[in-house]
mmCIF file of C-alpha atoms and ligand atoms in Angstrom:
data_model
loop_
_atom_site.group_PDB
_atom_site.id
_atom_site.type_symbol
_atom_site.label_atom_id
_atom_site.label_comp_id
_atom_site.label_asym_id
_atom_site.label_seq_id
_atom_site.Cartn_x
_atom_site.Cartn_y
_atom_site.Cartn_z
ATOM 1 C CA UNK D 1291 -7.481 14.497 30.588
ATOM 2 C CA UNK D 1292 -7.725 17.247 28.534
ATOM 3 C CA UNK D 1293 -5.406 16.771 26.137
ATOM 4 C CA UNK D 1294 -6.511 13.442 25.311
ATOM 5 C CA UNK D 1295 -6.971 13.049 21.566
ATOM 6 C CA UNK D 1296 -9.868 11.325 19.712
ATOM 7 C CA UNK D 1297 -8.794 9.243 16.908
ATOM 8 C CA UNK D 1298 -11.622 7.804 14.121
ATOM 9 C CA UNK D 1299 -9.958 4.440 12.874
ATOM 10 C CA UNK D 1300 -11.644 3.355 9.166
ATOM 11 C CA UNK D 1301 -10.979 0.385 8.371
ATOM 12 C CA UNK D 1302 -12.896 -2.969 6.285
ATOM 13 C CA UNK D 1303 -12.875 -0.980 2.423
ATOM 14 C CA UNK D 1304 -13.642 -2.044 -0.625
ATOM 15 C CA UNK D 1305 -10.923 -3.771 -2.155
ATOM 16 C CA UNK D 1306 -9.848 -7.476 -2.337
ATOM 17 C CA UNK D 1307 -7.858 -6.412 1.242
ATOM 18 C CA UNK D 1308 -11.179 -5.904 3.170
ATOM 19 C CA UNK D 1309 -10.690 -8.846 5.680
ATOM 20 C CA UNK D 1310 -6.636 -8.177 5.941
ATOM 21 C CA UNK D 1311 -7.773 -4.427 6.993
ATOM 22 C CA UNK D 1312 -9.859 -5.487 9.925
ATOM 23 C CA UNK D 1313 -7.266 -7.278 11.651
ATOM 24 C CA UNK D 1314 -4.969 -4.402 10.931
ATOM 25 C CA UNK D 1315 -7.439 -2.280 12.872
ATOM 26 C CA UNK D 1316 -7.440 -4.653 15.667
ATOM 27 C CA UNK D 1317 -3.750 -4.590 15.984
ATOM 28 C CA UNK D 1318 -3.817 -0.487 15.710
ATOM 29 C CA UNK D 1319 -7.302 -0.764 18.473
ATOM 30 C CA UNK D 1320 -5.354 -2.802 21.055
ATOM 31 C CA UNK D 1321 -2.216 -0.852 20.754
ATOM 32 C CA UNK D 1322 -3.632 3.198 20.818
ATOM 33 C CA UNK D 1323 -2.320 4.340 24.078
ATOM 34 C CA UNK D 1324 -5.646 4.451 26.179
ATOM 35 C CA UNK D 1325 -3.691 7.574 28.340
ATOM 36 C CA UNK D 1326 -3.663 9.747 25.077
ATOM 37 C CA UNK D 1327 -6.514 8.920 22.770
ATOM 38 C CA UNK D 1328 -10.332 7.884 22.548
ATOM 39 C CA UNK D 1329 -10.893 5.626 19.920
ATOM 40 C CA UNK D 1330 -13.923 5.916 17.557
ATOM 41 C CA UNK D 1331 -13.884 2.755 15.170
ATOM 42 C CA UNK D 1332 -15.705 3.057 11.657
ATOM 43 C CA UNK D 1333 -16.502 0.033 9.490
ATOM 44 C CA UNK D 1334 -16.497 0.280 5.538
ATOM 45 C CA UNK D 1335 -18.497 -2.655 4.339
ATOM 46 C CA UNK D 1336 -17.283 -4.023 1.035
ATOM 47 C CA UNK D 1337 -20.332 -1.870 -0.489
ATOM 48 C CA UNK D 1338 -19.059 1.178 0.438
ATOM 49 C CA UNK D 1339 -20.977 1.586 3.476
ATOM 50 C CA UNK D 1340 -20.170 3.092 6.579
ATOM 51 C CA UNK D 1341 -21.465 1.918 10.194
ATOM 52 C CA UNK D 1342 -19.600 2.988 13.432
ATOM 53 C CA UNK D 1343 -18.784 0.170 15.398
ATOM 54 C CA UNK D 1344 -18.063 -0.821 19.179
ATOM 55 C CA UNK D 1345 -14.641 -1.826 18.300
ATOM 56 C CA UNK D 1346 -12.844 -3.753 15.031
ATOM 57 C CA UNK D 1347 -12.654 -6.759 17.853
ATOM 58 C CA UNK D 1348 -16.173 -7.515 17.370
ATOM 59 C CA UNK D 1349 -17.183 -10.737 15.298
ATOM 60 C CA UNK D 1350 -17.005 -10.012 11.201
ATOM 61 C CA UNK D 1351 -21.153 -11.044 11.056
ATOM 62 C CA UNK D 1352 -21.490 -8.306 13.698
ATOM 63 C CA UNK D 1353 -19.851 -5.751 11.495
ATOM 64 C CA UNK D 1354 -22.018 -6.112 9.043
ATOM 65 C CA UNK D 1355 -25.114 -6.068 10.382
ATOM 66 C CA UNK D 1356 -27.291 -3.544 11.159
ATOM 67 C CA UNK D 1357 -27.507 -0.029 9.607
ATOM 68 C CA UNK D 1358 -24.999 1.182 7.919
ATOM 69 C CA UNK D 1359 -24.688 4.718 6.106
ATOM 70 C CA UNK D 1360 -23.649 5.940 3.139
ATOM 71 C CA UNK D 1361 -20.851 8.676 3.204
ATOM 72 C CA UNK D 1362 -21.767 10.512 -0.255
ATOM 73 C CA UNK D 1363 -23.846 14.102 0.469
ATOM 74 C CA UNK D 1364 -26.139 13.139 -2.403
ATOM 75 C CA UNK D 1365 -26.846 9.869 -1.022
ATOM 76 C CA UNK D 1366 -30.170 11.465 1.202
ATOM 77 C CA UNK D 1367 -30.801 8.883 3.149
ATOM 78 C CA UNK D 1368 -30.646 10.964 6.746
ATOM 79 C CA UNK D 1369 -28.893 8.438 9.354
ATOM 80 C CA UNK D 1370 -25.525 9.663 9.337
ATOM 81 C CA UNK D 1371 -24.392 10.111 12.148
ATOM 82 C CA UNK D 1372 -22.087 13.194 13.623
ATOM 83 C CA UNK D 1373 -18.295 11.727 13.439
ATOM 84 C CA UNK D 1374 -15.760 14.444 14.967
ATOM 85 C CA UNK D 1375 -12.266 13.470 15.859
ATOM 86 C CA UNK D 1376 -9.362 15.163 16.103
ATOM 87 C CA UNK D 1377 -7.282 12.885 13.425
ATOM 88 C CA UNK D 1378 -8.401 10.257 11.207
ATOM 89 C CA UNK D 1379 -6.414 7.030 10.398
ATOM 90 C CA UNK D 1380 -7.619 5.086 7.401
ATOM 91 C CA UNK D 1381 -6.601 1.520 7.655
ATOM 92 C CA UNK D 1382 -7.970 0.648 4.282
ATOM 93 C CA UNK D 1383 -5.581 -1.211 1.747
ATOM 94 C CA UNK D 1384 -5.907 -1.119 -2.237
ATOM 95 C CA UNK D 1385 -8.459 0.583 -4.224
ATOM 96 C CA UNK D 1386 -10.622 2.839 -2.309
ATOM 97 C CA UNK D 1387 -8.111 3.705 0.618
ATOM 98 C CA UNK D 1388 -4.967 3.465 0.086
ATOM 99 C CA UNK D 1389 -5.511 5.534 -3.891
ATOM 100 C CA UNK D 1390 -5.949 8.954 -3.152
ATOM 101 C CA UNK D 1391 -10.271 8.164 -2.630
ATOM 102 C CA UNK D 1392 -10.541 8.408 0.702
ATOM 103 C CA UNK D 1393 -7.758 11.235 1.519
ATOM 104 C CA UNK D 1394 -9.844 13.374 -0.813
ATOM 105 C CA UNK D 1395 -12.678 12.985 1.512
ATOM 106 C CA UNK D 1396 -10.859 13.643 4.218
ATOM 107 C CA UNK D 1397 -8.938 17.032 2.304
ATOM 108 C CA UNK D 1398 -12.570 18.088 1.679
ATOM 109 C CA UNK D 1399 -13.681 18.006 5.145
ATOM 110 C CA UNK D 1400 -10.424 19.212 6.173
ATOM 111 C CA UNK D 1401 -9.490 17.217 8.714
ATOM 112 C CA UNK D 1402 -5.993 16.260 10.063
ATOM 113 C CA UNK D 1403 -5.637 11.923 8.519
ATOM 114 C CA UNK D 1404 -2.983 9.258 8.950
ATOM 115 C CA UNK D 1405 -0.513 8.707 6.156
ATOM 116 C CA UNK D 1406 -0.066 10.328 2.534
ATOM 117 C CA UNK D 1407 -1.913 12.981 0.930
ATOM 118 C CA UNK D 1408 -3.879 12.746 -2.313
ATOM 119 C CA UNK D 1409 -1.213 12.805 -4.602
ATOM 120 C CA UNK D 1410 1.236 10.422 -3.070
ATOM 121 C CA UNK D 1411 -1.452 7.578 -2.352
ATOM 122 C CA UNK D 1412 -2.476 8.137 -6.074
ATOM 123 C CA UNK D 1413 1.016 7.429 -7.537
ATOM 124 C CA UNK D 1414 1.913 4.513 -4.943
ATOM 125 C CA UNK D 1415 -1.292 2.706 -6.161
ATOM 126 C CA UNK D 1416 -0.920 3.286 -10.050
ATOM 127 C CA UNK D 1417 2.607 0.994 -10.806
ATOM 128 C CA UNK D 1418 3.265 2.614 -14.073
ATOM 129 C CA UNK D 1419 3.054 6.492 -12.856
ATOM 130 C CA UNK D 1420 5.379 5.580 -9.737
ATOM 131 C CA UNK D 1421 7.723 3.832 -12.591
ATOM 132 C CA UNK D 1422 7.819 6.143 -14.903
ATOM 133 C CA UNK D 1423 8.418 8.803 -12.115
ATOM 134 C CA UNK D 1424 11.643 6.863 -10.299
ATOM 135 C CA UNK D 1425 13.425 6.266 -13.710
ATOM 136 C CA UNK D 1426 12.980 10.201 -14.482
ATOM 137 C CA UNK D 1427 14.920 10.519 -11.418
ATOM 138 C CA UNK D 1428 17.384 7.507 -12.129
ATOM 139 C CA UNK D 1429 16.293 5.331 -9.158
ATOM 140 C CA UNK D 1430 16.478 1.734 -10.201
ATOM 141 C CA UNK D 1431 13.374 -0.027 -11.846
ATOM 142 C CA UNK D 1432 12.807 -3.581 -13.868
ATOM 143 C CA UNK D 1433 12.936 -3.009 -17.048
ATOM 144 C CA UNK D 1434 9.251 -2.732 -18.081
ATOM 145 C CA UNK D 1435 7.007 -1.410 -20.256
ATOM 146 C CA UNK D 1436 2.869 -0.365 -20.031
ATOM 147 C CA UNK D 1437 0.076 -1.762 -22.213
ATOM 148 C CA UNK D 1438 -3.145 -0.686 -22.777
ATOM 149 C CA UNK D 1439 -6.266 -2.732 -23.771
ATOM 150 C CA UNK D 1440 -7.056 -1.031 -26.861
ATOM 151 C CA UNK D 1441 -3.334 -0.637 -28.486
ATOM 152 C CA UNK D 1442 -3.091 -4.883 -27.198
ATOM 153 C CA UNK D 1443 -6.382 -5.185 -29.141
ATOM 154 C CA UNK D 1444 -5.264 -3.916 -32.522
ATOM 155 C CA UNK D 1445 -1.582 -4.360 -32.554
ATOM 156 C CA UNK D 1446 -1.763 -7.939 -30.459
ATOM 157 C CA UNK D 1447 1.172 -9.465 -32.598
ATOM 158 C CA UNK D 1448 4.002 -6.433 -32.649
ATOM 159 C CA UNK D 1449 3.211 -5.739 -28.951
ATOM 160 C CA UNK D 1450 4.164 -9.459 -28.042
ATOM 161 C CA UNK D 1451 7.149 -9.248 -30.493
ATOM 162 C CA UNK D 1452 8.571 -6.064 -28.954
ATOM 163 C CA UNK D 1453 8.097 -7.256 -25.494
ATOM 164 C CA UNK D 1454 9.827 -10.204 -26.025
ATOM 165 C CA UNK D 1455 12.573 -8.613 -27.952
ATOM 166 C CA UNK D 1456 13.047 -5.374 -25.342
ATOM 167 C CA UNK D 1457 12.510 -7.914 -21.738
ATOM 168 C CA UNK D 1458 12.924 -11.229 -22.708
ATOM 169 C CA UNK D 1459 11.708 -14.330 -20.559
ATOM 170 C CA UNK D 1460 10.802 -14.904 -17.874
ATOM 171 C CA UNK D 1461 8.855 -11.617 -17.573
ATOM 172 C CA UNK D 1462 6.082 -10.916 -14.348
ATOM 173 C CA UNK D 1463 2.443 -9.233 -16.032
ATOM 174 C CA UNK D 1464 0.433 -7.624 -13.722
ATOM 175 C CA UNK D 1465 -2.049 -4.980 -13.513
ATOM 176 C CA UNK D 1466 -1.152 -1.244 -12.729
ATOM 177 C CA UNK D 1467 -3.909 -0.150 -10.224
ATOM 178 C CA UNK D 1468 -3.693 -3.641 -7.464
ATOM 179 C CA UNK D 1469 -2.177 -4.859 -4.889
ATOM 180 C CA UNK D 1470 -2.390 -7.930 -3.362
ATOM 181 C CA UNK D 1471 -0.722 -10.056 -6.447
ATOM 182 C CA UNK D 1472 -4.420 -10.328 -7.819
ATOM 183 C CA UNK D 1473 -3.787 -11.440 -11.795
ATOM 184 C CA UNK D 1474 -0.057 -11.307 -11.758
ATOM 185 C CA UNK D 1475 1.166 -13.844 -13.559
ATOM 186 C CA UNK D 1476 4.800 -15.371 -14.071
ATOM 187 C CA UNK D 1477 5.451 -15.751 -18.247
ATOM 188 C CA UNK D 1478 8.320 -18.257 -19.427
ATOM 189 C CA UNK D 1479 7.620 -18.991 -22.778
ATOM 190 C CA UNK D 1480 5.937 -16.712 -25.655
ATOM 191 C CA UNK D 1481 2.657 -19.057 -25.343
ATOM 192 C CA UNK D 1482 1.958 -17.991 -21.890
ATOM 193 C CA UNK D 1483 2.004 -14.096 -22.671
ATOM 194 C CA UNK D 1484 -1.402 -13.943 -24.267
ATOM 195 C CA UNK D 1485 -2.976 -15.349 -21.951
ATOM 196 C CA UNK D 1486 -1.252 -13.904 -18.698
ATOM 197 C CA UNK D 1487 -2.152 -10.025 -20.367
ATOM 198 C CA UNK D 1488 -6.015 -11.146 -20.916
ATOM 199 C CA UNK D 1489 -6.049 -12.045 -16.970
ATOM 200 C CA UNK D 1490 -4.411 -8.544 -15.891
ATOM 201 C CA UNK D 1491 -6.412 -6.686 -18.599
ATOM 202 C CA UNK D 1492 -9.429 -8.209 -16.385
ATOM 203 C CA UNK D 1493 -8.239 -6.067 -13.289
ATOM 204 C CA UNK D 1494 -7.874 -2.607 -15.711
ATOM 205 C CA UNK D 1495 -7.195 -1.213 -18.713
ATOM 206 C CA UNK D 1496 -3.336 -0.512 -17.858
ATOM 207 C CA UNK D 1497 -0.793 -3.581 -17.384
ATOM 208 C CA UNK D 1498 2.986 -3.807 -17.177
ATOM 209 C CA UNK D 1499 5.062 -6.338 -18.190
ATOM 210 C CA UNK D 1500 8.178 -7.041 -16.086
ATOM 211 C CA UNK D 1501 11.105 -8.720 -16.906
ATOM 212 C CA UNK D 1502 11.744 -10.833 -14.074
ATOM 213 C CA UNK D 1503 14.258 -10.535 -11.611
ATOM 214 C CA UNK D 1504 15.770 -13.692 -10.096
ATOM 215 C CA UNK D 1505 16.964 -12.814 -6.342
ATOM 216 C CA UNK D 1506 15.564 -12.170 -3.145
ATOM 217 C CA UNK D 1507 12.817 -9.965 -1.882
ATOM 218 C CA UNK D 1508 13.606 -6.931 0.529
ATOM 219 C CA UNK D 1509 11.123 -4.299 2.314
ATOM 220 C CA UNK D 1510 11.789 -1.102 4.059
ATOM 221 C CA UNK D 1511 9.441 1.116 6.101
ATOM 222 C CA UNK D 1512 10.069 4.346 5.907
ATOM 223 C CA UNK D 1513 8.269 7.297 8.473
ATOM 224 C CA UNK D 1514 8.519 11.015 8.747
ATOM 225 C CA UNK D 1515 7.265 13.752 6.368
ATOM 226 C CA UNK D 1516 10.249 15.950 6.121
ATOM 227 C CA UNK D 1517 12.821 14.447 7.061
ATOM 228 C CA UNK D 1518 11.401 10.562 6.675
ATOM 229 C CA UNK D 1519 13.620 7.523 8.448
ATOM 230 C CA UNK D 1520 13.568 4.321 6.906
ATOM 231 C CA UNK D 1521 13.739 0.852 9.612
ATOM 232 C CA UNK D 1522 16.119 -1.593 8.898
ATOM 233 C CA UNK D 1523 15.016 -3.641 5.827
ATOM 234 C CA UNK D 1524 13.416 -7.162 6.477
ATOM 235 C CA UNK D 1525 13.048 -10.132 3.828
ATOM 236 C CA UNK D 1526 10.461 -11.523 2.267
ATOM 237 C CA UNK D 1527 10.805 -15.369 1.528
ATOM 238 C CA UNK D 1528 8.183 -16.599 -0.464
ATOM 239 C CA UNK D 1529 6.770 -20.447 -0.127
ATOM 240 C CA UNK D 1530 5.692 -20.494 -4.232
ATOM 241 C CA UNK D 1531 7.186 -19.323 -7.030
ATOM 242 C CA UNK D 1532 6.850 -15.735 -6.340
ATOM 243 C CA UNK D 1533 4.482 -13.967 -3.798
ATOM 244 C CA UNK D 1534 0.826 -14.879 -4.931
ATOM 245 C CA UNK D 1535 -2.369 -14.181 -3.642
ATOM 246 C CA UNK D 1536 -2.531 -17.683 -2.161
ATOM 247 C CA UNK D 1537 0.951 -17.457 -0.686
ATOM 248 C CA UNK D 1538 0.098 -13.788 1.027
ATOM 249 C CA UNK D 1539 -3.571 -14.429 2.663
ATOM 250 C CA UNK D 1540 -4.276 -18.622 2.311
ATOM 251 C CA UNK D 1541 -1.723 -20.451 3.211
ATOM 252 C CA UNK D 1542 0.051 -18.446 5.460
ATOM 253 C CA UNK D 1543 3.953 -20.417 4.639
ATOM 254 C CA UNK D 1544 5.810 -17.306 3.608
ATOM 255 C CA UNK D 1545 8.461 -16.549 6.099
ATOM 256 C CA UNK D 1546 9.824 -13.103 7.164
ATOM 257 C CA UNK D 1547 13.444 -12.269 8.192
ATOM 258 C CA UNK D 1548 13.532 -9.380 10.050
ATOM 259 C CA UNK D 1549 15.527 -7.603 9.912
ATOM 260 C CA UNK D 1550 17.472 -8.924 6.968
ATOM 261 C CA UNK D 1551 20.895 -10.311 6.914
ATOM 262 C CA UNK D 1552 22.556 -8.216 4.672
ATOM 263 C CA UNK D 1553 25.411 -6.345 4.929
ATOM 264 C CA UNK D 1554 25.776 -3.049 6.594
ATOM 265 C CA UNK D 1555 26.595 -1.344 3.007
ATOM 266 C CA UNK D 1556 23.814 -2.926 1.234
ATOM 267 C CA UNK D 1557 21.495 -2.021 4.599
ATOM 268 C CA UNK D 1558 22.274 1.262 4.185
ATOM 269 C CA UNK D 1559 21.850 1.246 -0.035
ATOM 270 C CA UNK D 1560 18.189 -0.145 0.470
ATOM 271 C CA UNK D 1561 17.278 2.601 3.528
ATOM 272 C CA UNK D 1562 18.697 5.287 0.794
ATOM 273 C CA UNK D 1563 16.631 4.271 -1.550
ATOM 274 C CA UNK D 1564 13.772 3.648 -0.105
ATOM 275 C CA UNK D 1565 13.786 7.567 1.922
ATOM 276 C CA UNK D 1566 14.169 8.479 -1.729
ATOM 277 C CA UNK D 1567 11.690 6.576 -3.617
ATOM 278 C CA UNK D 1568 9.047 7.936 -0.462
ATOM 279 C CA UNK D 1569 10.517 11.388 -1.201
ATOM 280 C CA UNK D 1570 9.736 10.893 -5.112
ATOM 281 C CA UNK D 1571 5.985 10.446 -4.682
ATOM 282 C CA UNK D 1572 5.948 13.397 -2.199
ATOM 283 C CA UNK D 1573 5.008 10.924 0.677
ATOM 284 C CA UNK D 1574 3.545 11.576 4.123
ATOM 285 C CA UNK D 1575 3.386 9.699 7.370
ATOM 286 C CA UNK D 1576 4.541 6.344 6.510
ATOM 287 C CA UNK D 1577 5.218 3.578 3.365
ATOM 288 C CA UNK D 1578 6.865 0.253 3.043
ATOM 289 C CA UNK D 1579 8.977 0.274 -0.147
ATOM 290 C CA UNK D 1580 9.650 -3.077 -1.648
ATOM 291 C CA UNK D 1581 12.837 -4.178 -3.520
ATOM 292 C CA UNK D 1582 14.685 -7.105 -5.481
ATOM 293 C CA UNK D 1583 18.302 -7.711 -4.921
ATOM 294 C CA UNK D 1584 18.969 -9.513 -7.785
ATOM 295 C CA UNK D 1585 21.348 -13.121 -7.929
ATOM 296 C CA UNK D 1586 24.602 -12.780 -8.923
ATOM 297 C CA UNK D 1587 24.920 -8.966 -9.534
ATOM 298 C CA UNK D 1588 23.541 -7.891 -6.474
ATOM 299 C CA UNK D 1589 21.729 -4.791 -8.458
ATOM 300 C CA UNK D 1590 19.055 -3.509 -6.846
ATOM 301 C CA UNK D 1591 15.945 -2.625 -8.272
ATOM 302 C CA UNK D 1592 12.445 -1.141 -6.424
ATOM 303 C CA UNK D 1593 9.365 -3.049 -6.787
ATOM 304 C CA UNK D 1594 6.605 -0.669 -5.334
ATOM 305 C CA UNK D 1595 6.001 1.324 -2.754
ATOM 306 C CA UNK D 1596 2.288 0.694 -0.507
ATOM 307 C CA UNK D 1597 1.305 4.210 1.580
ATOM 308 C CA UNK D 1598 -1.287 1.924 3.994
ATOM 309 C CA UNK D 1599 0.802 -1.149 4.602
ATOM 310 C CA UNK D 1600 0.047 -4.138 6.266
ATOM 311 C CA UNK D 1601 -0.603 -2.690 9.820
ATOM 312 C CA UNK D 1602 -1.512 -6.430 11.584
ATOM 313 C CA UNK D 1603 1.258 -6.673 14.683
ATOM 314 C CA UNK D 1604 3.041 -9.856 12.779
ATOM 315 C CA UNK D 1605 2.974 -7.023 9.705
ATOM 316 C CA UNK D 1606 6.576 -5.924 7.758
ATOM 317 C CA UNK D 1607 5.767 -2.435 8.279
ATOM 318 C CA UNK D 1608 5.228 -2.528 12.304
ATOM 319 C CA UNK D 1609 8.103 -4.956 12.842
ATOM 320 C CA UNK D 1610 10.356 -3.550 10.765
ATOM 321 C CA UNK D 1611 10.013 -0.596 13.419
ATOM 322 C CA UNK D 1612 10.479 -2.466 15.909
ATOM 323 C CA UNK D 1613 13.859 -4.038 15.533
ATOM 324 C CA UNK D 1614 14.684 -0.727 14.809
ATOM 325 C CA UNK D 1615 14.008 0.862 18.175
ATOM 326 C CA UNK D 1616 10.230 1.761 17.677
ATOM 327 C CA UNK D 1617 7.331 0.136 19.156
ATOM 328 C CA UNK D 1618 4.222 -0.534 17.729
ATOM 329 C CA UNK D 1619 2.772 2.411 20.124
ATOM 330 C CA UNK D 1620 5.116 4.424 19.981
ATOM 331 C CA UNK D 1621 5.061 4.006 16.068
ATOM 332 C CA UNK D 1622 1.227 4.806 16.636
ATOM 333 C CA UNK D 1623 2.217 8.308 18.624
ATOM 334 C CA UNK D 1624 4.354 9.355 15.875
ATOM 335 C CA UNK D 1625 2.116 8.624 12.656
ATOM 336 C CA UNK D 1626 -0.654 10.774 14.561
ATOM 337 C CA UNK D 1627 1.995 13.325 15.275
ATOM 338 C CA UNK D 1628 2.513 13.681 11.831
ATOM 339 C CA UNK D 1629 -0.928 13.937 10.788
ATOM 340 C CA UNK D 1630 -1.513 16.452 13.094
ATOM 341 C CA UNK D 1631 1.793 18.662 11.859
ATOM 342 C CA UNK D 1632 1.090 17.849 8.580
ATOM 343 C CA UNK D 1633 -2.429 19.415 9.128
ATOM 344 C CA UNK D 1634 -1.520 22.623 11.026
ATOM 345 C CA UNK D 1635 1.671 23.319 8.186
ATOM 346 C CA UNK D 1636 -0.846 23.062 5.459
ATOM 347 C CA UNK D 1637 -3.984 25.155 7.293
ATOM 348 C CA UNK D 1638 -0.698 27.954 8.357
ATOM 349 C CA UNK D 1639 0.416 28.222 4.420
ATOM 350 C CA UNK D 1640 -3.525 28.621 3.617
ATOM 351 C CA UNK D 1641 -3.830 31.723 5.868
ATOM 352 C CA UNK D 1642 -1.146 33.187 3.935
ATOM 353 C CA UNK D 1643 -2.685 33.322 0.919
HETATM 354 N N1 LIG M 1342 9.634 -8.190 -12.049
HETATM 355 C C1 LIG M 1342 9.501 -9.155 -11.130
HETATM 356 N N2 LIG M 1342 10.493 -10.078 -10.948
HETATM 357 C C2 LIG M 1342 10.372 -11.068 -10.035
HETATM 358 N N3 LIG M 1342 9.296 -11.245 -9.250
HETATM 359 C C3 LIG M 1342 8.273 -10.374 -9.378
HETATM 360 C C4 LIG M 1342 8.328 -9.286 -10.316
HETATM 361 N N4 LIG M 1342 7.175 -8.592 -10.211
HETATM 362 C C5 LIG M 1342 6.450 -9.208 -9.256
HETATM 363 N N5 LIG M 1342 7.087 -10.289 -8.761
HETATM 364 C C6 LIG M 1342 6.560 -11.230 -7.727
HETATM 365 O O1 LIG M 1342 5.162 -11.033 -7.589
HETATM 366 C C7 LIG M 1342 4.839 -10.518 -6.278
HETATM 367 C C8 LIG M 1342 3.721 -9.488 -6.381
HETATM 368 O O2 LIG M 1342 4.082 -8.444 -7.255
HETATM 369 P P1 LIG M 1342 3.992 -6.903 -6.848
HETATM 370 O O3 LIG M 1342 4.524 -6.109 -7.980
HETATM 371 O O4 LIG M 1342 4.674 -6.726 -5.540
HETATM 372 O O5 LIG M 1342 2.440 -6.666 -6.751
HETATM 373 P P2 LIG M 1342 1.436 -6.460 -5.505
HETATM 374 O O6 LIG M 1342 1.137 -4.992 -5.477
HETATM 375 O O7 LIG M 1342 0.248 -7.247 -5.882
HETATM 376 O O8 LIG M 1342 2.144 -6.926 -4.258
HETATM 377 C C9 LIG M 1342 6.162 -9.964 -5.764
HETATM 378 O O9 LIG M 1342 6.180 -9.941 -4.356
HETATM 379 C C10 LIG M 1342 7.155 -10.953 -6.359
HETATM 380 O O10 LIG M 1342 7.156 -12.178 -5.648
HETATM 381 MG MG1 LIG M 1343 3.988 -6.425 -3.573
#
């Protein structure tokens, strides 16, 4: 018994992915081997709040009620509660989780967390910083290029002119800091491009606009900090147009092939890049790295990487690992493994200085 581990699962979160966190959590909940760890579960209400909880299995109304705490020191309200555990594992997608935010917090406190460090989460969430890093390296990107509000504001008529002339049409706009597809939008004619950059400038004051790649849609996970694996990649085939909001969390039509059928070369190309594209952003623990393989040429081209991906047990990431040889607790065993080496490696090159 004594070397049974605790392990504080956060999950809910701010972001648009608040309810697609919780049943993450439920999945991770059921499948923590009960022989190695306790389980503490806390709850981030879409506030900001925090509130430990029985388990994520209880009923969403029972989540949020009750008293909940906030996690700032400057807060002073006094009913925070003592949370120790030997590794953390935030479950939190998007904004406020899976951006750097919450690793800071756990950096400052110095405790041993699940998944990439500060840095990494930061450049997986922004989509222009983890562009404009793989093309220094010469990894394959869309053609794209950033906007900002206030250059789109005063120079509305060149910017459209050059983005048409450099990309072409169709072209993808979305913002730089989500996830989720929340305001992407799919441009085929010079009319809709106004428009589509006003409904991603709502989301931030960074965009990119994509030229868009006709093909299919192919994910890797990838786990280790080292020496990282990638799975086998799976595919992602969409039920609209391209991958929407609706298509992800309300209508539920999408279908997954996993693992792919591809062939072995082109396995291996995507599992190449996506180790590298991990390696790029100095990644941690785990990722899912997402890819086009375009019609006709069969170029490849990565899409973005996520450092919290969908964790629910019908998820890419954990099934992905599984057709690869590694189950969903076992996959479990290893990311906390990692955290905890991760940890020590870090607190061992401190001492020395
Ligand atoms: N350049 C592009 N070419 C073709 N389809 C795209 C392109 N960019 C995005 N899409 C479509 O939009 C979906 C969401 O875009 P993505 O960049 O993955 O953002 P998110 O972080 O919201 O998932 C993709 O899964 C794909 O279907
Ligand atoms: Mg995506």
């Amino acid at each position: 018994m004594k070397d049974m581990l605790t392990v504080a699962l956060i999950f809910g979160g701010r972001s648009a992915e608040h309810e697609i966190s919780i049943i993450s959590a439920r999945a991770i909940y059921k499948n923590l081997d009960r022989k190695k760890y306790r389980v503490l579960c806390l709850y981030v209400s879409k506030r900001g709040n925090w509130k430990l909880v029985p388990s994520p299995q209880v009923p969403a109304n029972q989540l949020r009620a009750g008293r909940s705490f906030s996690f700032l020191p400057w807060d002073g309200r006094r009913t925070r509660p003592a949370i120790k555990a030997d590794v953390y594992f935030p479950v939190l997608h998007g904004p406020y989780g899976e951006d750097g935010t919450i690793q800071g917090l756990l950096e400052m406190a110095d405790v041993p967390y699940v998944g990439a460090p500060v840095l990494a989460s930061a450049i997986g969430m922004d989509k222009a910083i983890f562009k404009h890093l793989l093309s220094r390296l010469g990894l394959p990107v869309v053609p794209y290029l950033v906007l900002y509000e206030k250059d789109w504001k005063k120079n509305r008529q060149h910017l459209e002119k050059k983005i048409i002339q450099e990309l072409g049409l169709p072209l993808f706009v979305k913002p730089a800091n989500l996830g989720s597809s929340v305001g992407i939008s799919k441009v085929k004619n010079r009319k809709e491009l106004s428009p589509a950059v006003k409904l991603a400038f709502r989301y931030g004051q960074k965009i990119l606009v994509e030229k868009a790649i006709k093909g299919r849609e192919i994910e890797c996970s990838v786990l280790g900090n080292e020496r990282p694996r990638a799975s086998l990649p799976g595919e992602v085939i969409p039920h609209r147009e391209f991958y929407d909001y609706a298509d992800k969390y309300l209508e539920g039509k999408t279908r997954f092939l996993i693992p792919a059928e591809l062939p072995p070369d082109l396995n291996k190309r995507f599992q190449e890049l996506a180790v590298a594209s991990f390696q790029a952003i100095d990644g941690c623990g785990m990722a899912r790295v997402d890819f086009f393989l375009e019609q006709g040429t069969q170029n490849i081209y990565i899409n973005e990487i996520n450092t919290i991906p969908g964790f629910t047990e019908i998820s890419m990431y954990p099934r992905l690992w599984e057709v690869s040889g590694v189950s969903f607790s076992r996959l479990l065993d290893c990311l906390i493994e990692l955290a905890l080496c991760r940890h020590h490696l870090k607190k061992r090159c401190l001492e020395r200085t």
